[in-house]
Short mmCIF file of C-alpha atoms in Angstrom, two decimals:
data_model
loop_
_atom_site.label_atom_id
_atom_site.label_comp_id
_atom_site.label_asym_id
_atom_site.label_seq_id
_atom_site.Cartn_x
_atom_site.Cartn_y
_atom_site.Cartn_z
CA MET A 1 17.25 273.45 144.09
CA SER A 2 17.65 273.96 147.80
CA LEU A 3 20.87 271.98 148.11
CA VAL A 4 22.43 273.87 145.20
CA ARG A 5 21.50 277.28 146.52
CA ASN A 6 22.68 276.31 149.99
CA LEU A 7 26.22 275.79 148.75
CA PRO A 8 28.50 278.72 149.62
CA TYR A 9 28.26 281.64 147.21
CA THR A 10 31.81 281.07 145.99
CA HIS A 11 31.55 277.28 145.75
CA PRO A 12 32.68 276.25 142.25
CA TYR A 13 29.42 274.37 141.69
CA ARG A 14 26.94 276.81 143.19
CA TRP A 15 25.85 278.03 139.77
CA ASP A 16 27.11 275.45 137.31
CA GLY A 17 26.12 271.78 137.31
CA THR A 18 27.44 270.92 133.85
CA ALA A 19 30.27 268.89 135.38
CA PHE A 20 27.60 266.48 136.61
CA GLY A 21 25.33 266.45 133.55
CA GLY A 22 23.16 269.27 134.90
CA PRO A 23 22.56 272.79 133.62
CA ARG A 24 24.18 276.11 134.33
CA LEU A 25 21.88 278.48 136.17
CA TRP A 26 20.99 281.72 134.46
CA ARG A 27 22.43 284.85 136.06
CA PRO A 28 22.11 288.58 135.31
CA ASN A 29 25.51 288.75 133.63
CA ASP A 30 23.99 286.58 130.91
CA LEU A 31 22.20 289.75 129.80
CA GLY A 32 25.43 291.17 128.44
CA SER A 33 25.40 294.86 127.60
CA ALA A 34 21.76 295.27 128.68
CA LEU A 35 22.88 294.95 132.29
CA ALA A 36 23.50 298.44 133.66
CA LEU A 37 23.94 297.80 137.38
CA TRP A 38 23.99 294.70 139.61
CA LEU A 39 24.20 294.93 143.39
CA ASP A 40 24.11 291.57 145.19
CA ALA A 41 24.36 291.40 148.97
CA GLU A 42 24.95 287.64 148.96
CA ASP A 43 28.26 288.19 147.20
CA THR A 44 30.18 289.43 150.22
CA ALA A 45 33.20 290.11 148.04
CA SER A 46 31.21 293.02 146.63
CA ILE A 47 30.64 294.52 150.08
CA THR A 48 33.17 296.87 151.68
CA LEU A 49 32.66 296.97 155.41
CA ASN A 50 33.41 299.80 157.80
CA GLY A 51 33.09 297.85 161.01
CA SER A 52 29.56 296.48 160.87
CA ASN A 53 28.45 299.08 158.33
CA VAL A 54 28.78 299.16 154.57
CA SER A 55 30.82 301.89 152.91
CA GLN A 56 30.63 300.49 149.38
CA TRP A 57 28.35 298.07 147.57
CA SER A 58 30.20 297.25 144.40
CA ASP A 59 28.49 296.94 141.06
CA LYS A 60 28.91 293.48 139.53
CA SER A 61 27.74 294.50 136.06
CA GLY A 62 31.22 295.40 134.97
CA ASN A 63 30.22 299.05 134.65
CA ALA A 64 31.73 300.06 138.00
CA LYS A 65 28.61 301.98 139.07
CA HIS A 66 29.28 301.29 142.73
CA ALA A 67 26.95 302.56 145.46
CA VAL A 68 28.94 304.30 148.18
CA GLN A 69 28.61 306.18 151.45
CA ALA A 70 31.74 307.69 152.99
CA THR A 71 30.12 309.08 156.16
CA ALA A 72 29.99 306.35 158.80
CA SER A 73 26.80 307.61 160.46
CA LEU A 74 24.96 307.43 157.14
CA GLN A 75 26.11 303.93 156.21
CA PRO A 76 23.65 301.00 156.23
CA ALA A 77 24.38 298.00 158.45
CA PHE A 78 25.41 294.67 157.01
CA VAL A 79 23.02 291.93 158.14
CA SER A 80 24.50 288.48 157.55
CA ASN A 81 21.17 286.64 157.75
CA GLY A 82 18.88 289.37 156.47
CA LEU A 83 16.64 287.34 154.18
CA ASN A 84 16.17 283.57 154.46
CA GLY A 85 19.63 283.18 155.93
CA ARG A 86 21.31 285.31 153.29
CA PRO A 87 22.83 288.78 153.69
CA SER A 88 21.18 292.14 153.12
CA LEU A 89 21.88 295.79 153.85
CA ASN A 90 19.77 297.42 156.55
CA PHE A 91 18.88 301.09 156.08
CA ASP A 92 17.71 302.73 159.32
CA GLY A 93 15.01 305.00 157.91
CA VAL A 94 16.60 307.99 159.59
CA ASN A 95 19.50 309.01 157.44
CA ASP A 96 21.17 305.93 155.95
CA VAL A 97 21.68 306.28 152.22
CA MET A 98 24.02 305.02 149.53
CA THR A 99 24.44 306.76 146.22
CA GLY A 100 25.70 305.57 142.87
CA VAL A 101 26.78 307.43 139.79
CA SER A 102 24.70 308.09 136.71
CA THR A 103 23.87 305.04 134.70
CA GLN A 104 21.48 304.40 131.84
CA THR A 105 18.32 303.12 133.49
CA GLY A 106 15.21 301.82 131.78
CA PHE A 107 14.17 299.15 134.28
CA PHE A 108 14.83 298.12 137.83
CA ILE A 109 14.16 294.93 139.72
CA THR A 110 14.97 294.52 143.40
CA VAL A 111 14.54 292.19 146.34
CA LEU A 112 13.89 294.04 149.55
CA ILE A 113 12.20 293.80 152.91
CA PRO A 114 10.30 296.97 153.81
CA GLY A 115 10.35 298.07 157.44
CA THR A 116 7.25 299.21 159.30
CA ASN A 117 5.55 302.59 159.56
CA SER A 118 8.31 304.41 157.78
CA PHE A 119 7.40 306.70 154.91
CA GLY A 120 10.04 306.99 152.26
CA ALA A 121 11.83 305.55 149.26
CA PRO A 122 13.84 302.31 149.54
CA LEU A 123 15.01 302.95 146.01
CA GLY A 124 15.46 306.29 144.32
CA PHE A 125 16.68 307.66 141.03
CA ASP A 126 18.04 311.15 141.66
CA THR A 127 14.87 313.18 142.37
CA LYS A 128 12.55 310.35 141.37
CA HIS A 129 11.25 307.45 143.41
CA GLY A 130 11.83 303.90 142.39
CA LEU A 131 9.56 302.79 145.19
CA ILE A 132 7.80 304.93 147.80
CA ARG A 133 6.08 303.65 150.91
CA ASN A 134 3.07 304.97 152.77
CA GLY A 135 4.13 305.41 156.41
CA THR A 136 0.71 304.56 157.77
CA THR A 137 -0.48 301.64 155.69
CA ASP A 138 3.04 300.27 155.06
CA ASN A 139 2.06 299.72 151.44
CA LEU A 140 4.58 300.40 148.76
CA TYR A 141 3.22 302.26 145.79
CA PHE A 142 4.21 304.33 142.80
CA SER A 143 3.42 308.02 142.56
CA ALA A 144 3.61 310.87 140.10
CA ALA A 145 7.15 311.39 141.31
CA SER A 146 8.12 307.84 140.43
CA MET A 147 10.76 307.08 137.86
CA PHE A 148 8.51 305.00 135.64
CA LEU A 149 4.84 304.67 134.83
CA SER A 150 2.93 302.96 137.61
CA THR A 151 1.11 300.68 135.17
CA SER A 152 4.28 298.68 134.66
CA ALA A 153 4.84 298.00 138.37
CA GLN A 154 5.31 294.37 139.33
CA ARG A 155 5.44 292.68 142.70
CA ASN A 156 6.53 289.05 142.62
CA ALA A 157 5.82 289.02 138.90
CA VAL A 158 2.26 290.25 139.31
CA LEU A 159 1.20 293.59 137.87
CA SER A 160 0.41 295.76 140.85
CA THR A 161 -0.01 299.38 141.85
CA VAL A 162 -0.51 298.78 145.58
CA LEU A 163 2.24 296.65 146.96
CA GLY A 164 2.68 294.56 150.06
CA THR A 165 5.11 294.92 152.91
CA THR A 166 6.93 291.62 153.23
CA ALA A 167 10.07 290.52 151.42
CA ALA A 168 9.32 290.57 147.73
CA ILE A 169 10.60 291.14 144.23
CA PHE A 170 9.65 294.57 142.91
CA SER A 171 10.21 295.80 139.39
CA GLN A 172 9.21 298.58 137.06
CA GLY A 173 10.33 299.82 133.69
CA GLY A 174 9.79 302.65 131.25
CA ASP A 175 11.71 305.20 129.24
CA ALA A 176 15.44 305.09 129.77
CA SER A 177 17.23 307.93 131.50
CA SER A 178 20.75 308.39 132.74
CA VAL A 179 20.44 309.06 136.47
CA PRO A 180 22.27 308.09 139.68
CA ILE A 181 20.63 305.48 141.89
CA THR A 182 20.09 306.00 145.62
CA LEU A 183 19.41 303.27 148.17
CA GLY A 184 17.47 303.84 151.39
CA ASP A 185 16.46 307.33 150.31
CA ASP A 186 16.06 309.50 147.23
CA ASN A 187 17.14 312.99 146.38
CA ALA A 188 13.63 314.36 146.14
CA GLY A 189 13.89 316.23 149.42
CA GLY A 190 14.93 313.46 151.72
CA ASN A 191 12.74 310.42 151.98
CA PRO A 192 14.73 307.91 154.05
CA THR A 193 12.90 304.72 154.87
CA ALA A 194 13.66 301.68 156.99
CA CYS A 195 14.28 298.64 154.83
CA ASN A 196 16.57 295.74 154.06
CA ILE A 197 17.81 295.57 150.49
CA ALA A 198 19.14 292.26 149.22
CA GLU A 199 19.69 292.76 145.50
CA VAL A 200 19.20 295.50 142.91
CA ILE A 201 19.47 295.10 139.14
CA LEU A 202 19.11 297.87 136.57
CA LEU A 203 18.82 297.37 132.84
CA SER A 204 19.61 300.03 130.29
CA ALA A 205 16.19 299.63 128.66
CA ASP A 206 12.78 298.19 129.50
CA PRO A 207 13.08 294.45 128.79
CA ASP A 208 10.61 292.17 127.06
CA ASN A 209 8.48 289.87 129.20
CA SER A 210 10.71 286.84 128.81
CA THR A 211 13.76 288.75 130.04
CA ARG A 212 11.84 290.16 132.98
CA GLN A 213 10.68 286.67 133.85
CA LEU A 214 14.26 285.41 133.73
CA LEU A 215 15.20 288.04 136.27
CA GLU A 216 12.19 287.23 138.43
CA GLY A 217 12.99 283.53 138.34
CA TYR A 218 16.65 284.12 139.15
CA LEU A 219 15.83 286.34 142.12
CA ALA A 220 12.99 284.18 143.39
CA TRP A 221 15.03 280.96 143.50
CA LYS A 222 18.09 282.65 144.88
CA TRP A 223 16.30 284.39 147.77
CA GLU A 224 13.81 281.55 148.41
CA LEU A 225 10.84 283.60 147.23
CA GLU A 226 9.70 281.19 144.53
CA GLY A 227 6.57 280.42 146.53
CA SER A 228 5.43 283.99 145.87
CA LEU A 229 5.58 283.67 142.10
CA PRO A 230 2.22 283.15 140.39
CA ALA A 231 1.33 279.57 139.48
CA ASN A 232 1.65 280.26 135.77
CA HIS A 233 5.08 281.84 135.97
CA PRO A 234 7.55 280.03 133.70
CA TYR A 235 10.01 279.68 136.59
CA LYS A 236 7.54 278.75 139.29
CA ASN A 237 8.92 275.23 139.57
CA ARG A 238 12.51 275.60 138.46
CA ALA A 239 15.16 278.27 138.43
CA PRO A 240 16.02 279.59 134.96
CA THR A 241 18.96 277.97 133.22
CA ALA A 242 21.40 279.38 130.72
CA MET B 1 18.00 266.20 126.98
CA TRP B 2 17.04 266.13 130.65
CA PRO B 3 15.40 262.71 130.79
CA LEU B 4 18.72 261.22 129.72
CA THR B 5 20.52 262.93 132.55
CA ARG B 6 18.20 261.29 135.02
CA HIS B 7 19.39 257.85 134.02
CA ARG B 8 21.43 256.25 136.76
CA ASP B 9 24.26 255.61 134.36
CA ARG B 10 24.62 259.11 133.01
CA ARG B 11 28.10 258.34 131.70
CA ARG B 12 26.41 256.24 129.03
CA PHE B 13 25.22 259.49 127.50
CA PHE B 14 27.71 262.06 128.66
CA GLY B 15 30.91 260.05 128.72
CA ALA B 16 33.80 260.52 131.08
CA GLY B 17 33.15 264.26 131.26
CA VAL B 18 30.34 263.76 133.75
CA TRP B 19 31.80 263.48 137.22
CA THR B 20 30.52 260.91 139.68
CA PRO B 21 32.03 259.54 142.90
CA ALA B 22 33.50 256.73 140.80
CA ASP B 23 36.00 259.33 139.59
CA LEU B 24 37.52 259.33 143.06
CA GLY B 25 39.14 256.06 142.01
CA ALA B 26 41.22 254.65 144.82
CA SER B 27 39.82 257.40 147.02
CA LEU B 28 36.43 255.72 147.01
CA ALA B 29 35.87 253.20 149.79
CA LEU B 30 32.08 253.13 149.97
CA TRP B 31 29.23 254.49 147.86
CA LEU B 32 25.57 254.03 148.74
CA ASP B 33 23.13 255.61 146.30
CA ALA B 34 19.39 255.36 146.91
CA ASP B 35 18.74 256.76 143.43
CA ASP B 36 20.19 253.60 141.90
CA ALA B 37 17.35 251.11 142.22
CA SER B 38 19.60 248.27 141.12
CA THR B 39 21.50 248.55 144.39
CA ILE B 40 18.41 248.15 146.57
CA THR B 41 16.89 244.80 147.52
CA LEU B 42 13.32 245.17 148.66
CA ASN B 43 11.44 243.05 151.13
CA GLY B 44 7.99 244.34 150.34
CA SER B 45 8.24 248.05 151.10
CA THR B 46 11.34 247.74 153.28
CA VAL B 47 14.98 247.32 152.31
CA SER B 48 16.90 244.18 153.17
CA GLN B 49 20.10 245.15 151.36
CA TRP B 50 21.67 248.38 150.11
CA ALA B 51 24.57 247.47 147.87
CA ASP B 52 27.85 249.35 147.74
CA LYS B 53 28.68 250.90 144.33
CA SER B 54 32.35 251.51 145.12
CA GLY B 55 33.42 248.10 143.89
CA ASN B 56 34.46 247.08 147.40
CA SER B 57 31.30 245.06 148.11
CA ARG B 58 30.61 246.77 151.41
CA ASN B 59 26.95 245.95 151.11
CA PHE B 60 24.64 246.86 153.98
CA SER B 61 21.97 244.41 154.99
CA GLN B 62 19.32 243.84 157.59
CA ALA B 63 17.70 240.41 157.82
CA THR B 64 15.14 241.31 160.50
CA ALA B 65 12.11 242.77 158.76
CA SER B 66 11.09 244.98 161.68
CA ALA B 67 14.54 246.62 161.67
CA GLN B 68 14.65 247.24 157.92
CA PRO B 69 14.39 250.86 156.69
CA THR B 70 11.55 251.77 154.39
CA TYR B 71 12.08 252.54 150.73
CA SER B 72 10.58 255.96 150.01
CA ALA B 73 10.28 256.58 146.29
CA THR B 74 10.07 260.35 145.82
CA VAL B 75 11.12 262.12 148.98
CA LEU B 76 14.30 264.13 148.38
CA GLY B 77 14.41 266.28 145.25
CA GLY B 78 11.84 263.90 143.77
CA LYS B 79 14.22 261.00 144.25
CA PRO B 80 14.22 257.94 146.51
CA ALA B 81 15.75 257.59 149.95
CA LEU B 82 15.76 255.06 152.74
CA THR B 83 13.62 256.11 155.69
CA PHE B 84 14.87 255.04 159.12
CA ASP B 85 12.16 255.05 161.75
CA GLY B 86 14.17 256.30 164.73
CA THR B 87 13.21 253.34 166.88
CA ALA B 88 14.46 250.07 165.38
CA ASP B 89 15.90 250.48 161.87
CA PHE B 90 19.58 250.06 161.02
CA MET B 91 21.77 248.15 158.58
CA SER B 92 25.19 246.55 158.84
CA ALA B 93 28.00 245.93 156.38
CA GLY B 94 29.84 243.73 158.85
CA ASP B 95 33.37 244.28 160.10
CA THR B 96 34.83 246.29 157.25
CA LEU B 97 36.41 249.60 156.35
CA ASP B 98 39.01 249.84 159.08
CA VAL B 99 40.81 253.15 159.15
CA GLY B 100 44.24 251.53 159.32
CA THR B 101 46.80 254.27 158.85
CA THR B 102 44.73 256.46 156.55
CA SER B 103 42.60 259.52 157.05
CA LEU B 104 38.89 259.55 156.23
CA THR B 105 36.17 261.61 154.58
CA ILE B 106 32.46 260.85 154.90
CA MET B 107 29.89 262.78 152.87
CA THR B 108 26.17 262.11 153.07
CA VAL B 109 22.78 263.45 151.99
CA VAL B 110 20.27 263.19 154.81
CA LYS B 111 17.08 264.65 156.18
CA TYR B 112 16.27 264.39 159.85
CA ALA B 113 12.58 264.14 160.70
CA THR B 114 12.84 265.89 164.04
CA ASN B 115 14.89 268.71 165.51
CA ASN B 116 15.38 267.32 168.99
CA GLN B 117 16.59 263.77 168.65
CA SER B 118 20.02 262.24 168.25
CA GLY B 119 20.62 259.79 165.44
CA ILE B 120 23.55 258.19 163.66
CA ILE B 121 23.99 258.30 159.91
CA VAL B 122 26.99 256.01 159.50
CA GLY B 123 29.77 254.71 161.65
CA LYS B 124 32.07 251.94 162.77
CA SER B 125 30.83 252.67 166.22
CA LEU B 126 31.07 251.48 169.79
CA LEU B 127 29.62 252.98 172.93
CA GLY B 128 32.83 253.37 174.90
CA ALA B 129 36.53 253.54 174.21
CA GLY B 130 37.72 251.69 171.17
CA ALA B 131 40.52 252.47 168.78
CA GLY B 132 39.40 252.67 165.18
CA ARG B 133 35.82 253.67 165.75
CA TYR B 134 34.32 256.58 163.86
CA SER B 135 30.87 257.91 163.17
CA LEU B 136 28.90 260.77 161.71
CA GLY B 137 25.53 261.79 163.02
CA ARG B 138 23.54 263.92 165.35
CA PHE B 139 24.42 263.75 169.00
CA LEU B 140 23.30 265.67 172.02
CA SER B 141 25.57 268.15 173.70
CA GLY B 142 28.60 266.34 175.06
CA GLY B 143 28.29 263.49 172.60
CA SER B 144 25.49 261.60 174.32
CA PHE B 145 22.28 260.22 172.88
CA GLY B 146 18.72 261.09 173.74
CA THR B 147 15.72 263.26 173.04
CA GLY B 148 14.33 266.52 174.25
CA SER B 149 17.54 268.44 174.53
CA PRO B 150 17.35 271.93 173.09
CA PHE B 151 20.83 271.53 171.72
CA ASN B 152 21.71 269.10 168.97
CA SER B 153 24.98 268.70 167.18
CA PHE B 154 26.50 267.01 164.24
CA LEU B 155 29.60 265.36 165.53
CA VAL B 156 32.40 263.42 163.97
CA ALA B 157 33.73 261.22 166.73
CA TRP B 158 36.98 259.40 166.38
CA ASP B 159 39.29 257.44 168.56
CA ALA B 160 42.82 257.89 167.36
CA SER B 161 44.46 256.32 170.40
CA ALA B 162 45.18 259.88 171.33
CA GLY B 163 41.70 259.83 172.84
CA ASN B 164 38.33 260.79 171.52
CA LEU B 165 38.43 263.43 168.87
CA PHE B 166 35.08 264.92 168.15
CA THR B 167 33.79 268.06 166.59
CA THR B 168 30.41 269.50 167.33
CA VAL B 169 28.26 272.21 165.86
CA ALA B 170 24.75 273.16 166.86
CA ASP B 171 22.26 271.83 164.34
CA SER B 172 18.56 271.20 164.66
CA SER B 173 17.66 271.42 160.98
CA THR B 174 15.03 269.18 159.45
CA SER B 175 15.94 270.28 155.92
CA THR B 176 17.67 268.06 153.43
CA LYS B 177 21.38 268.68 153.69
CA ILE B 178 24.79 267.52 152.62
CA ILE B 179 26.53 266.71 155.87
CA GLY B 180 30.06 265.41 156.04
CA GLY B 181 33.04 264.76 158.23
CA GLU B 182 36.69 264.98 157.31
CA TRP B 183 39.44 263.50 159.44
CA SER B 184 43.05 264.30 158.63
CA ARG B 185 45.63 262.37 160.61
CA ALA B 186 48.64 264.03 159.01
CA VAL B 187 51.30 264.69 161.62
CA SER B 188 51.35 268.39 162.45
CA ASN B 189 48.15 268.82 160.44
CA GLY B 190 45.59 266.68 162.20
CA TYR B 191 41.99 267.82 162.30
CA ASP B 192 38.34 266.86 162.44
CA LYS B 193 36.00 268.98 160.36
CA VAL B 194 32.26 269.07 159.90
CA TRP B 195 31.05 270.13 156.46
CA ASP B 196 27.47 271.37 156.19
CA ASN B 197 26.21 272.08 152.66
CA GLY B 198 29.74 272.89 151.57
CA THR B 199 30.58 275.09 154.53
CA ASN B 200 33.09 274.07 157.21
CA THR B 201 31.01 274.66 160.32
CA ALA B 202 33.29 273.13 162.97
CA THR B 203 36.95 272.19 163.26
CA LEU B 204 39.01 270.48 165.91
CA THR B 205 42.76 270.42 165.40
CA TYR B 206 45.19 267.94 166.91
CA ALA B 207 48.75 266.79 166.40
CA GLY B 208 47.88 264.00 164.01
CA ASP B 209 49.04 260.41 164.47
CA THR B 210 50.57 257.43 162.72
CA ASN B 211 48.74 254.70 164.60
CA THR B 212 47.20 251.71 162.88
CA LEU B 213 43.53 251.92 163.80
CA ASN B 214 41.63 248.72 163.28
CA SER B 215 38.59 247.47 165.11
CA THR B 216 36.36 244.46 165.07
CA ASN B 217 33.22 246.57 165.19
CA GLU B 218 30.74 246.46 162.36
CA LEU B 219 30.08 249.32 159.98
CA TRP B 220 26.48 250.46 160.44
CA ILE B 221 24.09 252.98 159.06
CA GLY B 222 21.13 254.24 161.07
CA ALA B 223 22.29 253.50 164.63
CA TYR B 224 25.25 253.29 167.02
CA GLN B 225 26.57 250.05 168.48
CA ASN B 226 26.21 249.34 172.18
CA VAL B 227 29.08 248.99 174.62
CA SER B 228 29.62 245.39 173.58
CA GLY B 229 29.45 246.06 169.87
CA THR B 230 26.37 243.90 169.59
CA THR B 231 22.68 244.35 168.93
CA PRO B 232 20.43 245.95 169.91
CA PRO B 233 21.97 249.35 169.19
CA VAL B 234 22.12 252.15 171.72
CA ALA B 235 18.49 252.99 172.41
CA SER B 236 18.54 256.68 171.51
CA SER B 237 21.00 256.43 168.64
CA TYR B 238 18.55 255.45 165.93
CA MET B 239 18.32 257.75 162.94
CA ASN B 240 14.86 259.24 162.55
CA GLY B 241 14.81 260.44 158.99
CA GLN B 242 16.10 259.69 155.53
CA ILE B 243 19.47 258.73 154.12
CA ALA B 244 19.84 259.25 150.38
CA GLU B 245 23.52 258.82 149.65
CA VAL B 246 26.71 257.98 151.56
CA VAL B 247 30.24 258.29 150.18
CA ILE B 248 33.33 257.41 152.19
CA ALA B 249 36.90 258.05 151.06
CA PRO B 250 39.96 256.61 152.82
CA SER B 251 41.66 259.99 152.85
CA ALA B 252 41.11 263.62 153.69
CA LEU B 253 39.93 264.60 150.24
CA SER B 254 41.56 267.47 148.42
CA THR B 255 39.53 270.66 148.29
CA THR B 256 38.92 270.04 144.59
CA ASP B 257 37.61 266.51 145.12
CA ARG B 258 35.52 267.48 148.12
CA GLN B 259 33.89 270.29 146.20
CA LYS B 260 33.19 268.01 143.26
CA LEU B 261 31.54 265.57 145.63
CA GLU B 262 29.47 268.34 147.21
CA GLY B 263 28.54 269.69 143.80
CA TYR B 264 27.53 266.27 142.53
CA LEU B 265 25.36 265.64 145.58
CA ALA B 266 23.82 269.13 145.51
CA TRP B 267 22.80 269.03 141.85
CA LYS B 268 21.63 265.44 142.07
CA TRP B 269 19.48 265.74 145.19
CA SER B 270 18.05 269.07 144.13
CA GLY B 271 16.51 267.14 141.26
CA TRP B 272 18.57 268.67 138.45
CA ILE B 273 20.34 265.48 137.42
#
């Protein structure tokens, strides 16, 4: 897998090996209409830079739910080698925030690197948290102000209510609502937090386990986090194929 | 379905729609494939011959057992490769594959064992000036050989009568990678390029030339020839690591063909095909 994922993002054979008798790798757009939002920092064509900062992170779902920030001082920085040599957006934990427009949201899954000792929400849904971090313990957790029920929280495909601090895949689902997403902050009174966000995917409804595992496998193999998947995960040893 | 795709002759099952380097046609001068056991002649656990699949019979051999690379069965993407020990191993195809008036593309799959040692993958080499020499490998800064330097480079070194043309890029990786060199001699569009996992990481431009570049040096894998073009090779030029596949084309491949070659190598040596 490593040689395939090390090809440039726009290489014609980065995702599709059928020309050579191989498979096509599964990607979020294979979800069709269930895909509500897809932000992918590795696809630099989806990033609008303002100098070294990011003014727009374009939605790849086809729904045009772009995350934007017009004010330069509030824009996250683009980090070309943010996670395992691949790009991410760095939010400073002071005031950096990007905001989308309302989209039907029943599930989120994200790859991010939390900062240190910075209370706040790397991911927010209007006045609700997607994730909230304790500024002392550095643990990410879900609270009563979270978007979804904490019992559905996953970290690297493991059900979890107290989450670690290193780069990981976080996901949670529940009842669908139409709300705007915020990155690096939420609108619940200002909870900016230092973090690097690599990819964010929203689905319009809570998916079944197999679909969630597809997303986990896709993200894990893309961001070189497959070692963090549990041993019994269906995509522990191979990226999902279409 | 997948076990069939692992067969060395995948065209048997997938027909002409499955691309392999053979589809380069006349643009295929050399093809070494460690995944094709029929091309490898073993001498116990070492390799005495690695046969060329291009149809040009540029077979590499090494008669001296102590200089033969080791056959490693499941090292890169679960597939075989030839392991060169970094001290004595190399193979020769004899005096073949002169550049003549053409350009050249070399694409390889390799894994270096160390991050601080020079080592040649393939080349019609000579330590010193010599028209028609070329090579791809890891050199120290400035194009020398040795160990211990904090700076290593992949370098495509050519002598086009216009002098040495070489392109360097810092590289100390010990990961498996697709590393290649592309040499265009087109007048007004001459260049050397290094390709690293499908990304052009270094480029040197020059005026191009129309010279006929032949040499009497042998084509080697695993080491660089000494100043006399004889054995033993340059002491610090031995490859310490694995070579899985080598493809050479007598042209600067089109972007389409280069990307197909990179795609083929990436999917194959990631263990998908």
